[in-house]
Short mmCIF file of C-alpha atoms and ligand atoms in Angstrom, two decimals:
data_model
loop_
_atom_site.label_atom_id
_atom_site.label_comp_id
_atom_site.label_asym_id
_atom_site.label_seq_id
_atom_site.Cartn_x
_atom_site.Cartn_y
_atom_site.Cartn_z
CA MET A 299 -29.26 27.78 2.62
CA ILE A 300 -26.27 25.46 2.44
CA ILE A 301 -23.02 26.82 1.05
CA GLY A 302 -20.24 24.49 -0.10
CA ILE A 303 -16.76 25.85 -0.88
CA ASP A 304 -13.57 24.20 -2.09
CA ASP A 305 -10.15 24.73 -3.63
CA THR A 306 -9.27 28.28 -2.60
CA ASP A 307 -5.75 27.63 -1.37
CA SER A 308 -2.28 26.99 -2.75
CA ASN A 309 0.97 25.74 -1.25
CA GLU A 310 1.96 29.39 -0.78
CA GLY A 311 -0.92 30.22 1.50
CA MET A 312 -4.60 30.32 2.40
CA CYS A 313 -6.78 27.47 3.56
CA THR A 314 -10.41 26.89 2.65
CA THR A 315 -11.26 26.41 6.33
CA TYR A 316 -10.06 29.97 7.03
CA LEU A 317 -12.43 31.36 4.43
CA GLY A 318 -15.15 29.21 6.04
CA ALA A 319 -14.39 30.70 9.47
CA LEU A 320 -14.45 34.22 8.04
CA LEU A 321 -17.75 33.67 6.23
CA LEU A 322 -19.26 32.16 9.35
CA GLU A 323 -18.95 35.58 10.96
CA GLU A 324 -19.64 37.76 7.94
CA LEU A 325 -22.76 35.93 6.77
CA GLN A 326 -24.49 36.66 10.05
CA GLU A 327 -25.30 39.99 8.45
CA TYR A 328 -27.72 38.14 6.16
CA GLY A 329 -29.18 35.55 8.53
CA ASN A 330 -28.50 33.01 11.27
CA ILE A 331 -25.90 30.27 11.18
CA GLU A 332 -27.87 27.11 11.92
CA THR A 333 -25.25 24.56 12.85
CA LEU A 334 -21.51 23.94 13.14
CA PRO A 335 -19.63 24.34 9.87
CA LEU A 336 -18.38 21.14 8.20
CA LEU A 337 -14.83 20.27 7.22
CA VAL A 338 -15.09 17.37 4.82
CA ARG A 339 -12.04 15.38 3.75
CA LEU A 340 -12.28 13.81 0.32
CA ASN A 341 -10.29 11.14 -1.54
CA PRO A 342 -6.79 11.48 -0.04
CA THR A 343 -5.04 10.26 -3.19
CA ILE A 344 -6.29 13.02 -5.51
CA PRO A 345 -3.23 14.63 -7.13
CA TYR A 346 -4.87 18.08 -7.47
CA LYS A 347 -5.02 18.55 -3.72
CA THR A 348 -2.84 21.13 -2.03
CA ARG A 349 -2.54 19.27 1.24
CA GLY A 350 -5.39 17.36 2.79
CA ASN A 351 -8.17 17.52 0.17
CA ALA A 352 -10.61 19.43 2.34
CA ALA A 353 -13.90 21.13 1.48
CA VAL A 354 -16.13 23.24 3.69
CA ALA A 355 -19.89 23.66 4.12
CA LEU A 356 -21.92 26.23 6.09
CA LYS A 357 -25.65 26.32 6.83
CA LEU A 358 -27.49 29.61 7.12
CA LYS A 359 -31.12 30.58 7.59
CA THR A 360 -31.53 33.60 5.34
CA ASP A 361 -34.11 35.67 3.52
CA PHE A 362 -31.42 37.14 1.27
CA PRO A 363 -29.97 34.25 -0.76
CA GLU A 364 -28.82 36.50 -3.60
CA LYS A 365 -26.85 38.70 -1.22
CA VAL A 366 -25.25 35.63 0.36
CA ILE A 367 -24.22 34.28 -3.05
CA ALA A 368 -22.76 37.63 -4.08
CA HIS A 369 -20.84 37.94 -0.81
CA VAL A 370 -19.37 34.43 -0.98
CA ARG A 371 -18.38 34.89 -4.62
CA SER A 372 -16.62 38.14 -3.90
CA ARG A 373 -14.77 36.78 -0.84
CA ILE A 374 -13.54 33.79 -2.86
CA GLY A 375 -12.39 36.21 -5.55
CA GLU A 376 -10.45 38.18 -2.96
CA PHE A 377 -8.95 35.34 -0.93
CA ALA A 378 -8.35 32.48 -3.35
CA ARG A 379 -4.85 32.03 -4.75
CA MET A 380 -6.03 32.29 -8.35
CA ASP A 381 -2.46 32.67 -9.65
CA CYS A 382 -1.69 29.09 -8.63
CA GLU A 383 -2.36 26.55 -11.36
CA LYS A 384 -3.73 24.04 -8.87
CA THR A 385 -6.27 26.51 -7.41
CA ASN A 386 -9.65 26.19 -9.13
CA PRO A 387 -12.27 27.35 -6.65
CA GLY A 388 -15.88 26.26 -6.60
CA ALA A 389 -18.91 27.30 -4.57
CA VAL A 390 -22.30 25.62 -4.48
CA PHE A 391 -25.48 27.10 -2.97
CA ILE A 392 -28.47 24.97 -2.01
CA GLN A 393 -31.78 26.59 -1.20
CA GLU A 394 -33.83 25.28 1.72
CA LYS A 395 -36.73 24.30 -0.57
CA ASP A 396 -34.40 21.84 -2.34
CA TYR A 397 -32.98 20.08 0.73
CA GLU A 398 -35.25 17.04 0.56
CA ARG A 399 -35.01 16.68 -3.22
CA LEU A 400 -31.20 16.69 -3.18
CA GLN A 401 -30.50 14.83 0.06
CA ALA A 402 -29.99 11.27 -1.22
CA LEU A 403 -28.37 12.28 -4.49
CA LEU A 404 -25.76 14.41 -2.83
CA MET A 405 -25.10 11.76 -0.17
CA SER A 406 -24.03 9.40 -2.96
CA PHE A 407 -21.95 12.18 -4.47
CA LEU A 408 -20.22 12.68 -1.10
CA GLU A 409 -19.48 8.94 -0.80
CA GLU A 410 -18.08 8.98 -4.30
CA ALA A 411 -15.91 12.04 -3.68
CA VAL A 412 -14.44 10.43 -0.55
CA LYS A 413 -13.75 7.05 -2.17
CA GLU A 414 -13.55 7.47 -5.95
CA VAL A 415 -12.10 9.79 -8.56
CA ILE A 416 -14.61 12.19 -10.13
CA GLU A 417 -14.37 14.14 -13.40
CA ILE A 418 -15.11 17.88 -13.23
CA LYS A 419 -17.71 17.33 -15.96
CA LYS A 420 -19.70 15.01 -13.71
CA ALA A 421 -20.03 17.70 -11.03
CA LYS A 422 -20.91 20.37 -13.60
CA ASP A 423 -23.51 18.14 -15.30
CA LEU A 424 -25.09 17.26 -11.97
CA ILE A 425 -25.24 20.93 -10.99
CA SER A 426 -27.00 21.89 -14.21
CA GLU A 427 -29.35 18.87 -14.26
CA LEU A 428 -30.42 19.52 -10.68
CA GLY A 429 -30.67 23.28 -11.17
CA ILE A 430 -28.26 24.14 -8.35
CA ALA A 431 -26.77 27.64 -8.03
CA SER A 432 -22.99 27.54 -8.24
CA LYS A 433 -19.89 29.47 -9.17
CA GLY A 434 -16.80 27.81 -10.58
CA PHE A 435 -13.57 29.76 -11.02
CA LYS A 436 -10.97 28.84 -13.65
CA ASN A 437 -11.53 25.14 -14.54
CA GLY A 438 -14.04 24.82 -11.67
CA ARG A 439 -12.57 21.66 -10.16
CA GLY A 440 -13.52 22.97 -6.71
CA LEU A 441 -17.18 22.33 -7.61
CA ILE A 442 -16.52 18.65 -6.89
CA GLY A 443 -15.56 19.27 -3.28
CA ALA A 444 -18.15 22.03 -2.84
CA LEU A 445 -20.96 19.72 -3.98
CA ALA A 446 -19.69 16.88 -1.77
CA ALA A 447 -19.55 19.20 1.26
CA CYS A 448 -23.19 20.17 0.62
CA GLY A 449 -24.01 16.44 0.53
CA ALA A 450 -22.46 16.08 3.97
CA MET A 451 -24.46 19.02 5.35
CA LEU A 452 -27.70 17.63 3.93
CA ASN A 453 -27.09 14.25 5.61
CA PRO A 454 -25.70 14.99 9.07
CA GLY A 455 -26.77 11.62 10.51
CA LYS A 456 -25.46 9.45 7.71
CA TRP A 457 -21.74 9.57 8.42
CA ASP A 458 -19.49 9.16 11.44
CA PHE A 459 -17.97 12.41 12.65
CA THR A 460 -15.44 14.04 14.96
CA PHE A 461 -14.57 17.67 15.70
CA GLU A 462 -11.64 20.00 15.10
CA HIS A 463 -10.94 23.30 16.81
CA LEU A 464 -8.98 25.36 14.28
CA ALA A 465 -7.19 28.47 15.55
CA TYR A 466 -5.99 31.02 12.98
CA ARG A 467 -3.09 33.45 13.02
CA GLU A 468 -3.15 37.21 12.76
CA LYS A 469 -2.72 38.15 9.12
CA GLU A 470 0.56 40.03 9.55
CA ARG A 471 2.17 36.84 10.89
CA TRP A 472 1.21 34.62 7.95
CA GLY A 473 4.32 33.10 6.41
CA THR A 474 6.47 33.64 9.54
CA PRO A 475 7.50 30.88 12.00
CA ARG A 476 4.76 30.11 14.52
CA ASP A 477 5.37 31.23 18.07
CA VAL A 478 3.99 28.41 20.22
CA ASP A 479 4.85 26.94 23.61
CA LYS A 480 5.41 23.29 22.71
CA GLU A 481 5.04 22.04 26.26
CA SER A 482 1.48 23.42 26.40
CA PHE A 483 0.47 20.98 23.63
CA PHE A 484 1.86 18.03 25.61
CA GLU A 485 -0.06 19.29 28.64
CA ALA A 486 -3.29 19.64 26.64
CA ASP A 487 -2.77 16.10 25.36
CA ARG A 488 -2.17 14.70 28.86
CA LYS A 489 -5.39 16.30 30.07
CA THR A 490 -7.66 15.32 27.18
CA TYR A 491 -6.32 12.17 25.42
CA PRO A 492 -7.91 9.80 24.31
CA GLU A 493 -10.89 12.09 23.75
CA THR A 494 -8.53 14.24 21.69
CA TRP A 495 -5.81 12.79 19.47
CA ASP A 496 -3.03 13.81 17.12
CA THR A 497 -2.12 16.87 19.17
CA VAL A 498 1.33 15.43 19.87
CA ASP A 499 3.30 12.35 18.90
CA LEU A 500 4.76 11.00 22.13
CA ALA A 501 7.00 8.32 20.61
CA ASN A 502 8.61 10.81 18.24
CA ARG A 503 8.44 13.78 20.69
CA LEU A 504 6.68 15.98 18.14
CA VAL A 505 3.86 18.52 18.24
CA VAL A 506 1.80 17.42 15.26
CA CYS A 507 -1.19 19.75 15.34
CA VAL A 508 0.79 22.85 14.35
CA SER A 509 1.22 23.33 10.62
CA HIS A 510 4.55 24.48 9.19
CA SER A 511 3.38 25.99 5.92
CA ALA A 512 2.45 29.58 5.06
CA ASP A 513 -1.27 29.02 5.63
CA PRO A 514 -3.28 30.91 8.31
CA VAL A 515 -3.75 27.92 10.64
CA LEU A 516 -2.01 28.22 14.01
CA PHE A 517 -3.10 24.82 15.32
CA GLY A 518 -5.94 22.32 15.05
CA ILE A 519 -7.12 20.16 17.94
CA ARG A 520 -9.02 17.04 16.96
CA GLY A 521 -11.38 15.19 19.22
CA GLU A 522 -14.59 13.41 19.97
CA SER A 523 -16.71 16.40 21.02
CA GLN A 524 -16.91 20.15 20.67
CA GLU A 525 -16.39 20.54 24.42
CA ILE A 526 -13.22 18.49 24.56
CA VAL A 527 -11.50 20.21 21.60
CA ASN A 528 -12.32 23.58 23.13
CA LYS A 529 -11.01 22.43 26.51
CA ALA A 530 -7.70 21.32 24.94
CA ALA A 531 -7.42 24.52 22.86
CA ALA A 532 -7.86 26.62 25.99
CA LEU A 533 -4.72 25.00 27.45
CA ILE A 534 -2.51 26.08 24.53
CA ARG A 535 -0.05 28.93 25.06
CA ALA A 536 0.90 30.60 21.78
CA GLU A 537 0.94 33.81 19.72
CA PRO A 538 -2.41 35.67 19.55
CA VAL A 539 -5.29 33.87 17.86
CA GLU A 540 -7.07 36.06 15.31
CA ARG A 541 -10.16 33.86 15.23
CA PHE A 542 -11.09 30.21 15.65
CA ALA A 543 -13.78 27.87 14.42
CA VAL A 544 -14.93 24.45 15.56
CA TYR A 545 -15.73 22.25 12.61
CA ARG A 546 -17.68 19.00 12.56
CA THR A 547 -15.74 16.70 10.30
CA ASN A 548 -15.36 13.23 8.79
CA GLN A 549 -11.70 13.23 9.85
CA GLY A 550 -10.70 10.19 11.87
CA THR A 551 -13.57 8.02 10.61
CA ASP A 552 -12.08 5.70 7.94
CA MET A 553 -14.80 6.90 5.57
CA HIS A 554 -12.36 6.56 2.65
CA LEU A 555 -11.81 2.81 3.06
CA ILE A 556 -13.40 0.36 0.64
CA PRO A 557 -13.53 -3.22 1.97
CA VAL A 558 -12.33 -5.69 -0.69
CA GLN A 559 -12.14 -9.48 -0.81
CA SER A 560 -9.55 -9.76 -3.54
CA ILE A 561 -6.53 -7.87 -4.83
CA ALA A 562 -7.96 -8.01 -8.37
CA GLU A 563 -10.54 -5.41 -7.29
CA ILE A 564 -7.86 -2.91 -6.25
CA ARG A 565 -7.22 0.23 -8.34
CA ASP A 566 -4.77 3.06 -7.94
CA MET A 567 -6.04 6.26 -6.26
CA HIS A 568 -8.45 4.41 -3.98
CA SER A 569 -8.19 3.33 -0.33
CA TYR A 570 -8.95 -0.14 0.96
CA ARG A 571 -9.25 -2.60 3.78
CA LEU A 572 -7.82 -5.89 2.58
CA GLU A 573 -7.09 -9.24 4.22
CA GLY A 574 -4.26 -11.51 3.10
CA LYS A 575 -1.15 -13.42 4.12
CA VAL A 576 2.32 -11.95 4.09
CA SER A 577 3.98 -13.61 1.10
CA ALA A 578 7.35 -11.88 0.97
CA ALA A 579 9.29 -10.78 4.04
CA PRO A 580 9.70 -7.03 4.68
CA LYS A 581 12.71 -5.40 3.04
CA THR A 582 14.13 -2.00 3.88
CA LEU A 583 14.79 0.06 0.76
CA GLU A 584 17.03 3.04 0.24
CA GLY A 585 15.44 6.00 1.99
CA GLY A 586 14.21 3.79 4.85
CA HIS A 587 10.93 2.63 3.27
CA VAL A 588 9.87 -0.86 4.35
CA ILE A 589 8.07 -2.96 1.73
CA PHE A 590 6.60 -6.46 1.85
CA ALA A 591 4.09 -8.41 -0.23
CA VAL A 592 0.66 -9.74 0.71
CA ARG A 593 -1.18 -12.50 -1.12
CA ASP A 594 -4.97 -12.97 -1.17
CA ARG A 595 -6.86 -16.29 -1.25
CA LYS A 596 -6.77 -16.38 -5.04
CA GLY A 597 -3.00 -16.03 -5.13
CA ALA A 598 -2.84 -12.41 -6.33
CA GLU A 599 -0.18 -10.23 -4.66
CA ILE A 600 0.26 -6.57 -3.81
CA ASP A 601 3.21 -4.62 -2.39
CA CYS A 602 2.49 -2.94 0.93
CA ALA A 603 4.63 -0.15 2.33
CA ALA A 604 5.45 1.53 5.60
CA PHE A 605 7.21 4.57 4.17
CA GLU A 606 9.99 6.42 5.97
CA PRO A 607 7.65 9.09 7.46
CA THR A 608 5.87 6.34 9.41
CA LYS A 609 8.98 6.29 11.67
CA ASN A 610 8.74 3.78 14.55
CA PHE A 611 5.85 1.92 12.87
CA ARG A 612 8.45 0.43 10.51
CA SER A 613 10.11 -1.57 13.28
CA LEU A 614 6.80 -3.35 13.86
CA ILE A 615 6.39 -4.04 10.15
CA ARG A 616 9.92 -5.49 9.94
CA LYS A 617 8.84 -8.22 12.38
CA LEU A 618 6.30 -9.70 9.95
CA VAL A 619 7.15 -13.01 8.29
CA PRO A 620 5.59 -14.93 5.39
CA GLY A 621 2.44 -16.68 6.52
CA ASP A 622 1.23 -13.98 8.94
CA LEU A 623 -2.47 -13.30 8.41
CA VAL A 624 -3.10 -9.55 8.29
CA SER A 625 -5.82 -7.04 7.48
CA LEU A 626 -4.43 -3.81 6.04
CA SER A 627 -5.97 -0.36 5.68
CA GLY A 628 -4.47 2.20 3.35
CA SER A 629 -4.41 4.03 0.03
CA VAL A 630 -3.08 2.57 -3.18
CA THR A 631 -0.90 4.61 -5.50
CA SER A 632 1.48 3.22 -8.15
CA GLY A 633 0.31 -0.28 -7.28
CA THR A 634 1.52 -0.08 -3.67
CA LEU A 635 -0.67 0.02 -0.59
CA ASN A 636 0.49 2.75 1.79
CA ILE A 637 -0.35 1.29 5.21
CA GLU A 638 -2.36 3.37 7.67
CA LYS A 639 -3.27 0.52 10.01
CA ILE A 640 -2.58 -3.18 10.29
CA GLU A 641 -4.53 -5.82 12.15
CA ILE A 642 -2.31 -8.83 12.76
CA LYS A 643 -4.92 -11.59 12.90
CA ALA A 644 -2.72 -14.66 13.25
CA LEU A 645 1.01 -15.07 13.55
CA ALA A 646 2.73 -17.76 11.51
CA GLN A 647 4.68 -20.26 13.58
CA ILE A 648 8.34 -20.26 12.64
CA TYR A 649 10.97 -22.75 13.66
CA ARG A 650 14.69 -23.17 13.73
CA GLU A 651 16.69 -26.40 13.70
CA GLU A 652 18.98 -26.89 16.65
CA ASN A 653 21.04 -29.56 18.38
CA PRO A 654 18.87 -31.72 20.67
CA LYS A 655 18.97 -31.19 24.41
CA CYS A 656 20.34 -33.80 26.78
CA PRO A 657 17.40 -35.40 28.66
CA ARG A 658 19.51 -35.55 31.85
CA CYS A 659 21.32 -32.21 32.18
CA GLY A 660 19.16 -30.17 29.75
CA LYS A 661 22.15 -28.73 27.89
CA HIS A 662 22.45 -28.80 24.10
CA MET A 663 24.32 -31.91 22.86
CA LYS A 664 27.40 -31.56 20.68
CA SER A 665 27.93 -33.15 17.26
CA ALA A 666 29.39 -36.64 17.53
CA GLY A 667 31.10 -36.29 14.14
CA LYS A 668 29.86 -36.18 10.55
CA GLY A 669 26.78 -38.40 10.14
CA GLN A 670 27.09 -39.72 13.71
CA GLY A 671 24.39 -37.69 15.44
CA PHE A 672 24.78 -35.80 18.71
CA ARG A 673 25.86 -36.66 22.20
CA CYS A 674 26.30 -35.30 25.69
CA LYS A 675 29.76 -36.40 26.81
CA LYS A 676 29.11 -35.79 30.46
CA CYS A 677 25.86 -37.76 30.73
CA GLU A 678 26.71 -40.21 27.94
CA THR A 679 23.39 -39.64 26.20
CA SER A 680 22.97 -39.37 22.44
CA SER A 681 20.48 -38.52 19.73
CA LEU A 682 20.48 -39.05 15.98
CA SER A 683 19.14 -35.82 14.50
CA LYS A 684 18.59 -32.11 15.06
CA VAL A 685 15.27 -30.97 16.52
CA ARG A 686 12.90 -28.17 15.47
CA SER A 687 12.12 -25.51 18.04
CA GLU A 688 9.59 -22.72 17.70
CA ILE A 689 10.98 -19.19 17.56
CA ASN A 690 9.43 -16.62 19.85
CA ARG A 691 7.90 -13.99 17.51
CA ASP A 692 8.32 -10.88 19.68
CA LEU A 693 5.08 -9.66 18.12
CA GLU A 694 1.49 -9.87 19.30
CA ALA A 695 -1.72 -10.23 17.34
CA GLY A 696 -3.76 -7.01 17.45
CA ILE A 697 -4.33 -3.71 15.66
CA TYR A 698 -1.48 -1.26 15.17
CA GLU A 699 -1.39 2.14 13.47
CA VAL A 700 1.12 4.61 12.07
CA PRO A 701 2.17 7.29 14.59
CA PRO A 702 0.27 10.61 14.72
CA CYS A 703 3.03 12.36 12.73
CA ALA A 704 2.20 10.13 9.73
CA ARG A 705 -1.58 9.96 10.10
CA ARG A 706 -3.88 10.56 7.15
CA HIS A 707 -6.72 12.99 8.01
CA LEU A 708 -9.41 10.41 7.29
CA ALA A 709 -7.74 7.49 9.09
CA LYS A 710 -9.59 6.50 12.26
CA PRO A 711 -7.12 6.65 15.14
CA LEU A 712 -7.00 3.67 17.46
CA ALA A 713 -7.84 6.08 20.29
CA ARG A 714 -11.39 5.91 18.80
CA GLU A 715 -11.45 2.15 18.27
CA LYS A 716 -14.14 0.47 20.38
CA ARG A 717 -13.67 -3.15 19.27
CA GLN A 718 -13.60 -5.65 22.13
CA ASP A 719 -12.60 -8.73 20.10
CA VAL A 720 -9.01 -7.73 19.50
CA ARG A 721 -6.05 -6.16 21.29
CA ILE A 722 -5.55 -2.52 20.34
CA PHE A 723 -2.12 -0.88 20.35
CA PRO A 724 -2.59 2.87 19.85
CA SER A 725 0.53 4.64 18.66
CA ARG A 726 1.34 7.77 20.64
P1 ATP B 292 -6.59 22.41 1.94
O1 ATP B 292 -6.45 21.17 2.76
O2 ATP B 292 -5.62 23.43 2.36
O3 ATP B 292 -8.00 22.89 1.89
P2 ATP B 292 -6.69 20.76 -0.23
O4 ATP B 292 -5.64 19.76 -0.02
O5 ATP B 292 -8.05 20.58 0.30
O6 ATP B 292 -6.22 22.05 0.40
P3 ATP B 292 -7.84 21.57 -2.68
O7 ATP B 292 -7.26 22.89 -2.95
O8 ATP B 292 -9.18 21.50 -2.06
O9 ATP B 292 -6.79 20.82 -1.80
O10 ATP B 292 -7.80 20.70 -4.01
C1 ATP B 292 -8.43 19.45 -4.18
C2 ATP B 292 -9.22 19.47 -5.49
O11 ATP B 292 -9.59 18.15 -5.84
C3 ATP B 292 -10.49 20.27 -5.38
O12 ATP B 292 -10.67 20.99 -6.56
C4 ATP B 292 -11.59 19.22 -5.25
O13 ATP B 292 -12.83 19.64 -5.75
C5 ATP B 292 -11.00 18.11 -6.06
N1 ATP B 292 -11.47 16.80 -5.61
C6 ATP B 292 -11.82 16.43 -4.36
N2 ATP B 292 -12.20 15.15 -4.31
C7 ATP B 292 -12.12 14.68 -5.57
C8 ATP B 292 -12.40 13.42 -6.16
N3 ATP B 292 -12.82 12.41 -5.45
N4 ATP B 292 -12.19 13.29 -7.49
C9 ATP B 292 -11.73 14.33 -8.21
N5 ATP B 292 -11.46 15.54 -7.71
C10 ATP B 292 -11.64 15.72 -6.40
#
């Protein structure tokens, strides 16, 4: 049986992955866990999300499906923050006999949940048409994520994946500051990067894998394999870990990006990869956000932003000039593309006018008076007009990304980028 769960948490606490980790242990009473649990990130622009728009799926071989359903329902009832308006849990249960029948349908639903915006009604209609067991609480919005997570579990080979080792706090410590040895995270990073990423942010001297909210997560180590995330986690020195779980996940895969040819195709609350030319130079706004415009081949324009939280990435963006050919990845909200990555494909050549150089001594000539050209007094050479010289751009073509402290869960870090045709500048 596959169990999908979503939307159990609120800003004041809980995390759906914690419930997943708990159920992973508890459900062993009714059968055998068949594979690693899944942590599936969905459309990052959805306003209903608490933090990272995550849903969870588990797979269990069981002869007692009814007992499993009853157990999951009661644990959601106990743990979910039902008092919070934004918390609308959902659980979906898929029986083994239905795996083949539902596989392709729920793969499309997963793709849609990662890239598009889905109405609750669509998930509810699909559930009833397909005869799937489910339980929605309150308005049942969590059924969307729960169904999508089941789609991911049914199609393990159809999407790129990474791993996360999530360590959870003892319950009595929830809501208190986390007691962690920061240096141990830098050490774990040194020993496992680039197979792990986003543990620390070297440029900004930050530990980024430790959450600061009231949820049960102590830290999460992300990486390319189960072995490497466990190796890094074993190097962490911190308060006691109540339990941990390694999730297989679509984090760090760019699964949310929709490639588009033209800006006319772009809609709010979607994420894109778009090529165009810088058409208005970057400006720094109040609050430190850096905004510039990009134009596509048809002449349409869109504002692109490196917001203040992207820190040092903004100094790179400020070096762009009109005419630079770029490919941008990021989410669009309020008509602005929030940059996650930029590939600078070709730099525009820019020039400045300057006094000509003397062909003998090589020094710049001086003006010989209004309308009289330029001359070098010493060598007695002259020239009529100014010359154009190319300005050194102090910027290289290649792919750049926001630093780990500003990374979106779904964004593929450059530590994972295998392209050979372009220079890669991972941000650390
Ligand atoms: P956490 O990261 O702590 O688990 P969260 O950020 O995942 O919290 P949720 O509490 O899961 O946030 O809330 C997101 C809600 O949005 C869920 O109800 C989910 O079903 C719904 N949702 C997810 N993807 C989409 C989508 N593409 N369209 C519409 N609703 C969606």
